[in-house]
Every structure is written in structure tokens, then in C-alpha cells.
Short mmCIF file of C-alpha atoms and ligand atoms in Angstrom, two decimals:
data_model
loop_
_atom_site.label_atom_id
_atom_site.label_comp_id
_atom_site.label_asym_id
_atom_site.label_seq_id
_atom_site.Cartn_x
_atom_site.Cartn_y
_atom_site.Cartn_z
CA MET A 1 -45.09 -18.44 116.58
CA SER A 2 -46.30 -15.16 115.22
CA GLN A 3 -47.88 -12.40 117.41
CA TYR A 4 -50.46 -11.96 114.62
CA TRP A 5 -51.76 -15.72 115.16
CA SER A 6 -54.97 -16.10 117.09
CA PRO A 7 -54.53 -18.45 120.23
CA ALA A 8 -56.55 -21.00 118.44
CA VAL A 9 -54.12 -21.05 115.54
CA ARG A 10 -51.19 -21.23 118.12
CA GLU A 11 -52.67 -24.34 119.46
CA LEU A 12 -52.96 -26.21 116.04
CA THR A 13 -50.78 -29.31 115.10
CA PRO A 14 -51.25 -29.45 111.38
CA TYR A 15 -51.43 -32.61 109.30
CA VAL A 16 -48.22 -33.40 107.36
CA PRO A 17 -49.05 -35.08 104.16
CA GLY A 18 -46.58 -37.59 102.40
CA GLU A 19 -43.96 -35.98 100.33
CA GLN A 20 -44.65 -35.06 96.62
CA PRO A 21 -41.07 -35.13 95.34
CA ARG A 22 -39.94 -33.05 92.25
CA GLU A 23 -37.45 -35.69 91.25
CA GLN A 24 -38.19 -38.82 89.49
CA LEU A 25 -38.84 -41.41 92.19
CA VAL A 26 -40.83 -44.74 92.28
CA LYS A 27 -43.63 -43.15 94.32
CA LEU A 28 -45.18 -45.64 96.74
CA ASN A 29 -45.79 -43.16 99.60
CA THR A 30 -49.18 -41.61 99.44
CA ASN A 31 -51.66 -44.42 98.11
CA GLU A 32 -52.24 -42.79 94.80
CA ASN A 33 -53.44 -45.14 92.04
CA PRO A 34 -50.70 -46.10 89.50
CA TYR A 35 -53.08 -46.19 86.51
CA PRO A 36 -54.42 -43.23 84.54
CA PRO A 37 -57.96 -42.08 85.29
CA ALA A 38 -60.63 -43.31 82.76
CA PRO A 39 -60.27 -42.28 78.97
CA GLY A 40 -63.42 -40.34 79.25
CA VAL A 41 -61.73 -38.05 81.82
CA GLY A 42 -59.46 -36.70 79.03
CA GLU A 43 -62.33 -36.40 76.66
CA ALA A 44 -64.16 -34.33 79.28
CA LEU A 45 -61.33 -31.99 79.88
CA ARG A 46 -60.70 -31.61 76.12
CA GLY A 47 -64.25 -30.80 75.46
CA TYR A 48 -64.69 -28.31 78.29
CA ALA A 49 -65.72 -24.90 76.97
CA THR A 50 -63.15 -22.49 78.50
CA ASP A 51 -65.90 -19.71 78.59
CA HIS A 52 -67.62 -21.81 81.22
CA LEU A 53 -64.95 -20.79 83.73
CA ARG A 54 -66.54 -17.19 83.72
CA LEU A 55 -69.35 -18.58 85.72
CA TYR A 56 -69.68 -19.97 89.14
CA PRO A 57 -70.28 -23.57 89.38
CA ASP A 58 -73.69 -25.15 90.46
CA PRO A 59 -73.60 -24.72 94.19
CA THR A 60 -75.55 -27.90 94.71
CA SER A 61 -73.32 -30.08 92.39
CA ALA A 62 -76.63 -31.66 91.23
CA ALA A 63 -75.20 -33.51 88.10
CA LEU A 64 -72.34 -35.13 90.11
CA ARG A 65 -74.42 -36.05 93.02
CA GLU A 66 -76.99 -37.70 90.70
CA ALA A 67 -74.27 -39.67 88.94
CA LEU A 68 -72.89 -40.85 92.48
CA ALA A 69 -76.46 -41.63 93.48
CA GLU A 70 -77.01 -43.69 90.36
CA SER A 71 -73.60 -45.49 91.01
CA PHE A 72 -74.61 -46.27 94.71
CA LYS A 73 -78.40 -46.80 94.10
CA VAL A 74 -79.39 -44.23 96.52
CA ALA A 75 -81.21 -40.98 96.34
CA SER A 76 -79.27 -37.87 95.27
CA SER A 77 -80.51 -36.28 98.38
CA GLN A 78 -78.50 -38.78 100.26
CA VAL A 79 -75.23 -37.74 98.68
CA PHE A 80 -72.88 -34.89 99.50
CA VAL A 81 -69.75 -33.78 97.56
CA GLY A 82 -66.75 -31.86 98.61
CA ASN A 83 -63.09 -30.75 97.68
CA GLY A 84 -61.63 -34.11 98.50
CA SER A 85 -62.81 -36.40 101.26
CA ASP A 86 -60.64 -34.56 103.80
CA GLU A 87 -62.87 -31.53 103.32
CA VAL A 88 -65.97 -33.82 103.70
CA LEU A 89 -64.41 -35.25 106.96
CA ALA A 90 -63.69 -31.73 108.38
CA PHE A 91 -67.41 -30.63 107.57
CA ALA A 92 -68.56 -33.82 109.37
CA PHE A 93 -66.40 -32.99 112.51
CA GLN A 94 -67.89 -29.71 112.46
CA ALA A 95 -71.44 -30.91 111.83
CA PHE A 96 -71.90 -33.93 114.09
CA PHE A 97 -68.96 -34.30 116.58
CA ARG A 98 -68.80 -30.78 118.49
CA HIS A 99 -70.83 -32.25 121.48
CA ASN A 100 -69.68 -32.04 125.03
CA ALA A 101 -68.34 -35.60 125.01
CA PRO A 102 -65.63 -37.57 123.65
CA LEU A 103 -65.38 -38.91 120.16
CA ASP A 104 -64.65 -42.74 119.91
CA VAL A 105 -61.80 -43.39 117.59
CA PRO A 106 -59.10 -46.14 117.29
CA THR A 107 -55.71 -45.34 118.39
CA ILE A 108 -54.23 -46.21 114.99
CA THR A 109 -56.33 -44.87 112.09
CA TYR A 110 -56.26 -41.94 109.67
CA SER A 111 -53.91 -39.37 111.22
CA PHE A 112 -56.11 -36.50 110.09
CA TYR A 113 -58.83 -37.20 112.49
CA PRO A 114 -56.79 -35.91 115.50
CA VAL A 115 -56.04 -32.82 113.45
CA TYR A 116 -59.55 -32.02 112.93
CA ALA A 117 -60.37 -32.89 116.58
CA ASN A 118 -57.86 -30.28 117.60
CA LEU A 119 -59.14 -27.68 115.14
CA TYR A 120 -62.74 -28.16 116.29
CA SER A 121 -61.94 -28.72 120.08
CA VAL A 122 -63.27 -32.32 119.94
CA GLU A 123 -61.93 -34.56 122.70
CA LEU A 124 -60.82 -37.96 121.47
CA ARG A 125 -61.29 -41.20 123.42
CA LYS A 126 -58.78 -43.56 121.81
CA HIS A 127 -59.13 -47.45 121.53
CA PRO A 128 -56.09 -49.65 120.89
CA LEU A 129 -56.42 -51.97 118.08
CA THR A 130 -56.84 -55.79 118.79
CA GLU A 131 -53.91 -57.93 118.83
CA GLN A 132 -54.42 -58.73 115.22
CA TRP A 133 -54.25 -55.02 114.30
CA GLU A 134 -57.88 -54.77 113.70
CA VAL A 135 -60.10 -52.03 114.68
CA ASP A 136 -61.80 -53.12 118.06
CA ILE A 137 -65.46 -52.76 117.28
CA ASP A 138 -66.47 -53.82 120.68
CA ALA A 139 -64.26 -51.30 122.39
CA LEU A 140 -65.59 -48.39 120.19
CA ALA A 141 -69.05 -49.30 121.11
CA ALA A 142 -68.50 -49.94 124.84
CA ASP A 143 -68.99 -46.43 126.41
CA THR A 144 -72.12 -44.45 126.44
CA ASN A 145 -71.66 -40.68 126.66
CA ARG A 146 -69.94 -39.79 123.40
CA SER A 147 -69.94 -37.29 120.57
CA GLY A 148 -69.72 -39.97 117.95
CA VAL A 149 -67.57 -42.75 116.40
CA ILE A 150 -65.10 -42.41 113.50
CA PHE A 151 -62.83 -44.91 111.89
CA ALA A 152 -61.61 -45.95 108.41
CA ASN A 153 -62.70 -49.18 106.89
CA PRO A 154 -60.29 -50.59 105.55
CA ASN A 155 -58.34 -48.86 108.23
CA ALA A 156 -55.34 -46.63 107.57
CA PRO A 157 -52.50 -47.37 107.56
CA THR A 158 -53.08 -51.10 108.54
CA GLY A 159 -55.33 -52.08 105.59
CA HIS A 160 -57.62 -54.44 107.66
CA ALA A 161 -61.21 -54.22 106.81
CA HIS A 162 -64.22 -55.38 108.94
CA PRO A 163 -67.10 -57.10 107.03
CA LEU A 164 -70.53 -55.39 106.89
CA SER A 165 -71.81 -57.65 109.73
CA ALA A 166 -69.34 -56.06 112.22
CA ILE A 167 -70.28 -52.54 111.05
CA GLU A 168 -73.92 -53.51 111.58
CA ALA A 169 -73.06 -54.95 115.05
CA LEU A 170 -71.52 -51.46 115.92
CA LEU A 171 -74.59 -49.66 114.66
CA LYS A 172 -77.01 -51.71 116.82
CA ARG A 173 -75.03 -50.58 119.72
CA VAL A 174 -74.29 -46.96 119.00
CA THR A 175 -77.60 -45.28 118.09
CA ASP A 176 -77.38 -41.89 119.92
CA ARG A 177 -74.69 -40.16 117.73
CA VAL A 178 -73.14 -40.34 114.24
CA VAL A 179 -71.09 -43.22 113.19
CA LEU A 180 -68.75 -42.24 110.47
CA VAL A 181 -67.21 -44.90 108.35
CA ASP A 182 -64.40 -43.60 106.10
CA GLU A 183 -64.30 -45.82 103.01
CA ALA A 184 -61.53 -44.08 101.14
CA TYR A 185 -60.12 -47.63 100.34
CA VAL A 186 -63.16 -49.70 100.21
CA ASP A 187 -62.88 -50.50 96.30
CA PHE A 188 -59.84 -52.74 96.76
CA GLY A 189 -61.76 -55.53 98.38
CA ALA A 190 -63.84 -54.44 101.23
CA GLU A 191 -67.63 -54.28 101.76
CA SER A 192 -69.30 -50.81 101.75
CA ALA A 193 -71.63 -49.73 104.47
CA ILE A 194 -73.51 -47.63 102.09
CA ALA A 195 -75.88 -50.78 101.87
CA LEU A 196 -76.98 -49.81 105.46
CA ILE A 197 -77.80 -46.11 105.20
CA ASP A 198 -81.51 -46.69 104.92
CA ARG A 199 -81.61 -48.79 108.07
CA TYR A 200 -79.43 -46.68 110.39
CA PRO A 201 -80.23 -42.95 110.56
CA ASN A 202 -76.87 -42.22 112.22
CA LEU A 203 -74.55 -43.78 109.72
CA LEU A 204 -72.41 -41.58 107.44
CA VAL A 205 -70.13 -43.05 104.87
CA THR A 206 -67.32 -41.06 103.26
CA GLY A 207 -65.42 -41.78 100.12
CA THR A 208 -62.97 -40.44 97.52
CA PHE A 209 -62.14 -40.21 93.89
CA SER A 210 -58.54 -39.98 94.91
CA LYS A 211 -57.63 -43.72 95.13
CA SER A 212 -59.78 -46.12 93.02
CA ARG A 213 -60.73 -43.46 90.43
CA SER A 214 -57.09 -42.22 90.04
CA LEU A 215 -58.08 -38.53 90.54
CA ALA A 216 -56.02 -37.47 93.68
CA GLY A 217 -55.06 -34.35 91.76
CA LEU A 218 -58.57 -33.25 91.25
CA ARG A 219 -59.63 -33.18 94.88
CA LEU A 220 -63.16 -34.85 94.87
CA GLY A 221 -64.81 -36.64 97.87
CA TYR A 222 -68.35 -37.51 98.94
CA ALA A 223 -70.40 -38.62 101.92
CA VAL A 224 -73.39 -40.90 101.60
CA GLY A 225 -76.01 -41.20 104.39
CA PRO A 226 -79.50 -40.54 105.39
CA GLN A 227 -80.73 -37.12 104.19
CA GLU A 228 -80.76 -35.56 107.66
CA LEU A 229 -77.16 -35.98 107.97
CA ILE A 230 -76.46 -34.71 104.36
CA ASP A 231 -78.59 -31.74 105.42
CA GLY A 232 -76.24 -31.25 108.30
CA LEU A 233 -73.18 -31.27 105.94
CA LEU A 234 -74.94 -28.73 103.58
CA ARG A 235 -75.53 -26.30 106.52
CA VAL A 236 -71.61 -26.41 107.24
CA LYS A 237 -70.60 -25.98 103.58
CA ASP A 238 -73.05 -23.27 102.92
CA SER A 239 -71.56 -21.40 105.97
CA PHE A 240 -68.04 -21.93 104.75
CA ASN A 241 -67.80 -22.11 100.88
CA SER A 242 -70.85 -22.33 98.59
CA TYR A 243 -68.72 -23.83 95.74
CA PRO A 244 -66.39 -26.38 96.98
CA VAL A 245 -66.53 -28.54 93.86
CA ASP A 246 -65.63 -26.33 90.69
CA SER A 247 -67.36 -27.07 87.27
CA LEU A 248 -64.30 -28.85 85.76
CA ALA A 249 -64.13 -31.30 88.81
CA SER A 250 -67.83 -32.04 88.43
CA LEU A 251 -67.39 -32.86 84.89
CA VAL A 252 -64.38 -35.07 85.39
CA GLY A 253 -65.93 -36.92 88.28
CA ILE A 254 -68.92 -37.90 86.10
CA ALA A 255 -66.82 -39.09 83.40
CA ALA A 256 -64.92 -41.25 85.82
CA LEU A 257 -67.99 -42.83 87.28
CA LYS A 258 -69.50 -43.61 83.80
CA ASP A 259 -66.49 -45.88 82.91
CA VAL A 260 -67.23 -48.86 85.00
CA GLU A 261 -65.17 -51.15 82.91
CA HIS A 262 -61.86 -49.00 83.49
CA PHE A 263 -62.67 -48.87 87.12
CA GLU A 264 -63.09 -52.47 87.43
CA ALA A 265 -59.88 -53.45 85.54
CA CYS A 266 -57.79 -50.89 87.56
CA ARG A 267 -58.82 -52.10 90.97
CA GLU A 268 -58.50 -55.71 90.05
CA HIS A 269 -55.12 -55.05 88.79
CA VAL A 270 -54.07 -53.32 92.10
CA ILE A 271 -55.59 -56.25 94.08
CA THR A 272 -53.60 -58.86 92.13
CA THR A 273 -50.51 -56.88 92.39
CA ARG A 274 -51.11 -56.34 96.11
CA GLU A 275 -51.24 -60.11 96.82
CA ARG A 276 -48.25 -60.83 94.68
CA THR A 277 -46.27 -58.17 96.50
CA ARG A 278 -47.36 -59.44 99.86
CA GLN A 279 -46.13 -62.89 98.94
CA ARG A 280 -42.84 -61.54 97.76
CA LEU A 281 -42.33 -59.42 100.87
CA GLU A 282 -43.16 -62.48 103.05
CA ALA A 283 -40.58 -64.57 101.10
CA LEU A 284 -37.97 -61.73 102.26
CA GLY A 285 -38.95 -62.23 105.73
CA PHE A 286 -41.26 -59.20 106.18
CA GLU A 287 -44.46 -59.55 108.46
CA VAL A 288 -47.08 -58.11 106.07
CA LEU A 289 -50.47 -57.25 107.69
CA PRO A 290 -53.42 -58.47 105.46
CA SER A 291 -54.77 -55.73 103.46
CA LYS A 292 -58.02 -54.84 101.70
CA ALA A 293 -56.75 -51.44 100.52
CA ASN A 294 -54.11 -50.25 97.83
CA PHE A 295 -51.30 -50.36 100.26
CA VAL A 296 -49.56 -52.89 102.75
CA LEU A 297 -48.06 -52.34 106.16
CA ALA A 298 -44.96 -54.43 106.59
CA GLN A 299 -42.17 -54.66 109.22
CA HIS A 300 -39.03 -56.90 109.15
CA PRO A 301 -37.86 -58.49 112.27
CA ASP A 302 -34.11 -57.58 111.67
CA TYR A 303 -34.26 -54.27 110.07
CA PRO A 304 -35.65 -50.91 111.69
CA GLY A 305 -38.27 -49.25 109.47
CA ALA A 306 -36.42 -45.95 109.38
CA GLN A 307 -33.24 -47.73 108.06
CA LEU A 308 -35.28 -49.53 105.25
CA PHE A 309 -36.99 -46.35 104.38
CA ALA A 310 -33.71 -44.38 104.04
CA GLY A 311 -32.12 -47.22 102.13
CA LEU A 312 -35.19 -47.46 99.62
CA ARG A 313 -35.06 -43.54 99.37
CA GLU A 314 -31.36 -43.73 98.23
CA ARG A 315 -32.29 -46.19 95.64
CA GLY A 316 -35.11 -43.98 94.30
CA ILE A 317 -37.92 -45.62 95.98
CA LEU A 318 -40.33 -43.59 98.24
CA VAL A 319 -42.58 -45.28 100.78
CA ARG A 320 -44.12 -43.96 103.95
CA HIS A 321 -42.59 -44.28 107.30
CA PHE A 322 -44.53 -43.08 110.40
CA ASN A 323 -42.32 -41.77 113.26
CA THR A 324 -44.73 -43.05 115.98
CA ALA A 325 -44.07 -45.47 118.81
CA ASP A 326 -46.72 -48.07 117.46
CA LEU A 327 -45.63 -47.86 113.85
CA ASN A 328 -41.95 -46.97 114.02
CA ASN A 329 -40.73 -50.36 112.69
CA PHE A 330 -43.49 -50.46 109.72
CA LEU A 331 -43.26 -49.24 106.17
CA ARG A 332 -46.49 -48.49 104.45
CA ILE A 333 -46.00 -49.32 100.85
CA THR A 334 -48.40 -48.08 98.22
CA ILE A 335 -49.37 -50.77 95.50
CA GLY A 336 -47.88 -49.38 92.25
CA THR A 337 -47.51 -50.98 88.86
CA ASP A 338 -45.98 -54.43 88.49
CA ASP A 339 -42.82 -52.82 87.39
CA GLU A 340 -42.71 -50.42 90.27
CA MET A 341 -43.07 -53.36 92.70
CA ASP A 342 -40.52 -55.38 90.90
CA SER A 343 -38.05 -52.36 91.55
CA LEU A 344 -39.03 -52.32 95.32
CA ILE A 345 -38.63 -55.93 95.67
CA GLU A 346 -35.16 -55.79 93.87
CA ALA A 347 -34.01 -52.71 96.07
CA LEU A 348 -35.10 -54.62 99.14
CA GLU A 349 -33.21 -57.75 98.09
CA THR A 350 -29.96 -55.63 98.03
CA LEU A 351 -30.75 -53.82 101.32
CA LEU A 352 -31.33 -56.84 103.46
C1 PLP V 1 -58.42 -43.00 105.37
C2 PLP V 1 -58.51 -41.88 104.45
N1 PLP V 1 -59.49 -40.98 104.50
C3 PLP V 1 -59.42 -39.93 103.59
C4 PLP V 1 -58.39 -39.52 102.88
C5 PLP V 1 -58.45 -38.25 102.03
O1 PLP V 1 -58.71 -38.48 100.76
P1 PLP V 1 -59.01 -37.31 99.75
O2 PLP V 1 -58.90 -36.09 100.55
O3 PLP V 1 -57.96 -37.23 98.79
O4 PLP V 1 -60.24 -37.59 99.11
C6 PLP V 1 -57.25 -40.33 102.95
C7 PLP V 1 -56.00 -39.93 102.13
O5 PLP V 1 -55.01 -40.52 102.06
C8 PLP V 1 -57.29 -41.54 103.66
O6 PLP V 1 -56.08 -42.32 103.86
#
């Protein structure tokens, strides 16, 4: 603790991201995509006129928002973009959840939400998952006085996704505050709630280029929702940083969106590898939660999660282990290439 820190900063508990190792490891710990971005991304970077860097980027990111709008079949006024979806989420906490009432959230979900809640002094009302490790939609909707609802669908780190009908059932019950559905992993087999934004004025959907578009290093995320909500996000953005998306990121994002074929091929490959990995883990005795994301959450009845994590790390394989009471026995394993998953299974075979 430094005497120079403000009281608010003393109170923070920052998010700890998964390790980005400097040595060569089979990296299955931060849900990155194992395949390269679309070929057009390289062309966009090579064709970029360096002189453009003299100029500030378009503060409205109009071209990128139009490209996203076209891809989602919505109006560009219904799209917001930011420096990774983490930033978009932070803006959303600031814009929508700072009421004098608790925010409804699952106990197990993306671990950045409690960090933002702490940063913005938002009280959380946590709802346990169901016995099947699913987000309990009924419980989220049960109370009345709230500042909003937030959850990831597919959820992290469980991978379970509710169908659109369940999201709609929630929206029918929660009408007073914003319901934020974080769709960071939606492209790996779940249904997007973007289809509902014209019918529910309080629905905001966030997404990212980091997972299905293979652009985690670029930092590009978005929100899609009714214009009124997008305008709320813009008010926060323009009170914080006018240019969260730089001109290179915009160009690269547009190039990635254009290549539908590459996008489809990569996500199908990840889905196929996920199902194969699930079967192989089950054959080794693991309980693997059904996943619609680019990772699986798995535990073994005979081996503690921490022990398997350490054993894999010694064998050059990095997965994610959460040191919390609920998840302590699990490993969260990102779906890599087929070769990487072969290495994982071989290493587990020697460990078990
Ligand atoms: C559920 C969820 N939401 C949002 C993010 C943030 O993604 P990014 O900031 O890379 O867009 C992540 C990253 O792992 C995530 O797991």
C-alpha cells in the first residue's frame, strides 16, 4: 500500500489475467483461438499507410460499426465498439449499473464482473448455478429491486449456454433495468441474443474479436443493443477516452469481418476438436461439463485440479486452474489445434 494511493485505489482487488508465458508452452489457458486471423488481416496491415498514424482515428469508428452492423443485420446506431470487450463491459457498468440497488449475477461467471463492481461501487447479488452447473435464469429474475442483470452466455468458465428462449423468458420478467448478455464465446455453438434487441429496450449484448476472430492481441470488442443504450455507452466513452479504437484496429477488424469463409472454417474446426477432446477426456475418467465455448471445464474424481495443473505445466502444457472453493478441483482447458490436444491427452495419460 502506498501513501500516495487514493482510498478508492486502496480498496481495489484487480483482475488477474491468465499467464502469458515467455517460454514455448502448449498454451491452453486464456481461451485464445489456435488458428491465425483471416488472411485479409495481414493484407490490411501490410497495406496500411504509415503516415496515417499522424492522425487521430475517427472518434465514432463509423466504418467498423457499419461493418459490424452489416454482419449482425442491425443499424450502425445500434453498435458500440471499444478497446476489447473488457473495456465495453467497464463502460456498461458505469453507464447502467450504478443505481442504488444490487446487480444480479451468477456466483460462477466471468471473474472480471466483481472487479468492475468493486471499481464502480456496485453491490452484487450472487445467485448459485443450478445442480447442472447452468446459470439459474429463474433466480436471476426473481427479485425486484435491482440495478441490472449480467451474465455470460455461454457462461465462463463452465461453457454452458442457454437457448434464446431462456434469455427471452428472462427479458419478459426483468424490464426495469439493463440485462447484459456477454457473448464472448457465442460463435462456438450458442444462439445470439442480438436477434432480440429490437423487441427488448433493456437488452445489451457484448462480443469480442478476441476469440472466434483470432484477434486477442488487437483489443477489439463491441456492444449491440437499442440506440438508447448505445448512446449511454457513448456518453461514458466520450467522458473517458474519445479514441478507444485506433485506426489500425478498425482496419483489421473490418478485414476480419469480411472473411466469412475463414471465420466459419475456424469455428467449425474448434467445435469439432472440442467434441473430440471431450470424448477423450471422458475416456480418461474426467467429468467434462458440456460446452458451447472454445474451452471445457473438467475435473477428475481421483486427482486434485492443482496437482494436474502442476503436472501439465511440468510437461510444457499450460491450462487454467482457479483457486476458488467452487472450482478448485477443475481445470479449464482451451481448445487448441488437434496436435495441441493430442499433446494434452498424452500428458494426462502419463500423469493419471
Ligand atoms: C466471458 C468473457 N467476457 C469478456 C472477455 C473479454 O474479452 P476481450 O476483452 O478480449 O474482448 C472474456 C475474456 O476472456 C471473457 O471470458
